[in-house]
């Protein structure tokens, strides 16, 4: 988490959108949303998308306009 957060804080401003094309468990999205950035995460694995969704729902009380989109093969 700390490495992703350090990069987000160094390379973006509050309100910017952070894109992670290999989202995995959603660490980058959690760090971005926790630091007042918007976030888009994409992953090929449905299982990892569900894991990221659960992590984000845990912090969603602090986040407005949290949406999820899924595609099944």
Coordinates of N, CA and C in Angstrom, one line a residue:
X1 N 0.8 -1.2 0.0 CA 0.0 0.0 0.0 C 0.9 1.3 0.0
X2 N 1.9 1.3 0.8 CA 2.7 2.5 1.0 C 3.4 2.9 -0.3
X3 N 3.9 1.9 -1.1 CA 4.6 2.2 -2.4 C 3.6 2.9 -3.3
X4 N 2.4 2.3 -3.5 CA 1.4 2.8 -4.3 C 1.0 4.2 -3.9
X5 N 0.8 4.4 -2.6 CA 0.4 5.7 -2.1 C 1.5 6.8 -2.3
X6 N 2.8 6.4 -2.1 CA 3.9 7.3 -2.4 C 3.9 7.8 -3.8
X7 N 3.7 6.9 -4.8 CA 3.6 7.3 -6.2 C 2.4 8.1 -6.5
X8 N 1.3 7.8 -5.9 CA 0.1 8.6 -6.2 C 0.2 10.0 -5.7
X9 N 0.8 10.1 -4.5 CA 1.0 11.5 -3.9 C 2.0 12.3 -4.7
X10 N 3.0 11.6 -5.2 CA 4.1 12.3 -5.9 C 3.7 12.7 -7.3
X11 N 2.9 11.9 -8.0 CA 2.6 12.1 -9.4 C 1.2 12.5 -9.8
X12 N 0.4 12.8 -8.7 CA -1.0 13.3 -9.0 C -1.4 14.3 -8.0
X13 N -2.5 15.0 -8.3 CA -3.1 16.0 -7.5 C -4.4 15.5 -7.0
X14 N -4.9 16.1 -5.9 CA -6.3 15.8 -5.4 C -7.3 16.0 -6.6
X15 N -8.2 15.1 -6.7 CA -9.2 15.2 -7.8 C -8.8 14.6 -9.1
X16 N -7.5 14.2 -9.3 CA -7.0 13.5 -10.5 C -7.6 12.1 -10.5
X17 N -7.5 11.5 -11.7 CA -7.9 10.1 -11.8 C -6.7 9.2 -12.0
X18 N -6.6 8.2 -11.2 CA -5.5 7.2 -11.2 C -6.0 6.0 -11.9
X19 N -5.3 5.5 -12.9 CA -5.6 4.3 -13.7 C -4.7 3.2 -13.4
X20 N -5.2 2.0 -13.0 CA -4.4 0.9 -12.8 C -4.9 -0.2 -13.8
X21 N -4.1 -0.5 -14.9 CA -4.6 -1.5 -15.8 C -4.4 -3.0 -15.4
X22 N -3.7 -3.2 -14.3 CA -3.5 -4.5 -13.7 C -3.9 -4.4 -12.2
X23 N -5.2 -4.2 -12.0 CA -5.7 -3.8 -10.6 C -5.4 -4.8 -9.5
X24 N -5.5 -6.1 -9.9 CA -5.3 -7.1 -8.8 C -6.3 -7.0 -7.7
X25 N -5.8 -6.9 -6.5 CA -6.6 -6.8 -5.3 C -7.1 -5.4 -5.0
X26 N -6.7 -4.4 -5.8 CA -7.2 -3.1 -5.6 C -6.4 -2.2 -4.7
X27 N -5.2 -2.5 -4.4 CA -4.3 -1.7 -3.6 C -4.2 -0.3 -4.1
X28 N -3.9 -0.1 -5.4 CA -3.8 1.2 -5.9 C -5.1 2.0 -5.8
X29 N -6.2 1.4 -6.1 CA -7.5 2.1 -5.9 C -7.8 2.5 -4.5
X30 N -7.5 1.7 -3.6 CA -7.7 2.0 -2.1 C -6.8 3.2 -1.8
X31 N -5.5 3.2 -2.2 CA -4.6 4.3 -1.9 C -5.1 5.6 -2.6
X32 N -5.5 5.5 -3.8 CA -6.0 6.7 -4.6 C -7.2 7.2 -3.9
X33 N -8.2 6.4 -3.6 CA -9.5 6.9 -3.0 C -9.2 7.5 -1.6
X34 N -8.3 6.9 -0.9 CA -8.0 7.3 0.5 C -7.3 8.7 0.5
X35 N -6.8 9.1 -0.7 CA -6.0 10.3 -0.8 C -6.7 11.3 -1.8
X36 N -8.0 11.2 -1.8 CA -8.9 12.2 -2.6 C -8.6 12.2 -4.1
X37 N -8.3 11.0 -4.6 CA -8.2 10.9 -6.1 C -9.3 10.0 -6.6
X38 N -9.7 10.1 -7.8 CA -10.6 9.2 -8.4 C -9.8 8.0 -8.9
X39 N -10.4 6.9 -9.1 CA -9.6 5.7 -9.5 C -10.4 4.8 -10.5
X40 N -9.7 4.2 -11.4 CA -10.2 3.2 -12.3 C -9.2 2.1 -12.3
X41 N -9.8 0.9 -12.1 CA -8.9 -0.3 -12.0 C -9.5 -1.4 -13.0
X42 N -8.7 -2.1 -13.7 CA -9.1 -3.1 -14.6 C -8.3 -4.4 -14.4
X43 N -8.9 -5.5 -14.4 CA -8.2 -6.8 -14.2 C -8.9 -7.8 -15.0
X44 N -8.2 -8.8 -15.6 CA -8.7 -9.8 -16.4 C -9.4 -10.9 -15.5
X45 N -9.0 -11.0 -14.2 CA -9.5 -12.0 -13.3 C -10.7 -11.6 -12.6
X46 N -11.8 -12.3 -12.8 CA -13.1 -12.0 -12.1 C -12.9 -12.1 -10.6
X47 N -12.1 -13.1 -10.2 CA -11.8 -13.3 -8.7 C -11.1 -12.1 -8.1
X48 N -10.1 -11.6 -8.8 CA -9.4 -10.4 -8.3 C -10.3 -9.1 -8.3
X49 N -11.2 -9.1 -9.3 CA -12.2 -7.9 -9.4 C -13.1 -8.0 -8.2
X50 N -13.6 -9.2 -7.8 CA -14.4 -9.3 -6.6 C -13.7 -9.0 -5.3
X51 N -12.4 -9.4 -5.3 CA -11.6 -9.1 -4.1 C -11.4 -7.5 -4.0
X52 N -11.1 -6.9 -5.1 CA -11.0 -5.4 -5.1 C -12.3 -4.8 -4.7
X53 N -13.4 -5.3 -5.2 CA -14.7 -4.7 -4.9 C -15.0 -4.8 -3.4
X54 N -14.6 -5.9 -2.8 CA -14.9 -6.1 -1.3 C -14.0 -5.1 -0.5
X55 N -12.7 -4.9 -1.0 CA -11.8 -4.0 -0.3 C -12.3 -2.6 -0.4
X56 N -12.8 -2.2 -1.5 CA -13.3 -0.9 -1.7 C -14.6 -0.6 -1.0
X57 N -15.5 -1.6 -0.9 CA -16.7 -1.5 -0.1 C -16.4 -1.3 1.4
X58 N -15.3 -1.8 1.8 CA -14.9 -1.6 3.2 C -14.6 -0.2 3.5
X59 N -14.0 0.5 2.5 CA -13.7 2.0 2.8 C -14.8 2.9 2.2
X60 N -15.8 2.3 1.6 CA -16.8 3.1 0.8 C -17.5 4.1 1.7
X61 N -17.6 4.0 2.9 CA -18.2 5.0 3.8 C -17.6 6.3 3.7
X62 N -16.3 6.3 3.3 CA -15.5 7.5 3.1 C -15.5 8.0 1.7
X63 N -16.0 7.2 0.8 CA -15.9 7.5 -0.6 C -17.3 7.7 -1.2
X64 N -17.5 8.8 -2.0 CA -18.8 9.1 -2.7 C -18.7 8.5 -4.1
X65 N -19.9 8.2 -4.6 CA -20.0 7.8 -6.0 C -19.1 6.6 -6.4
X66 N -19.2 5.5 -5.6 CA -18.4 4.3 -5.8 C -19.2 3.4 -6.7
X67 N -18.7 3.1 -7.9 CA -19.5 2.3 -8.9 C -18.6 1.1 -9.3
X68 N -19.2 0.0 -9.7 CA -18.5 -1.2 -10.2 C -19.1 -1.6 -11.5
X69 N -18.3 -2.0 -12.4 CA -18.8 -2.5 -13.7 C -18.0 -3.9 -13.9
X70 N -18.7 -4.9 -14.3 CA -18.1 -6.2 -14.5 C -18.5 -6.8 -15.9
X71 N -17.6 -7.5 -16.4 CA -17.8 -8.2 -17.7 C -17.4 -9.6 -17.5
X72 N -18.3 -10.5 -17.9 CA -18.0 -11.9 -17.8 C -17.7 -12.5 -19.2
X73 N -16.8 -13.4 -19.2 CA -16.4 -14.0 -20.5 C -17.4 -15.1 -20.8

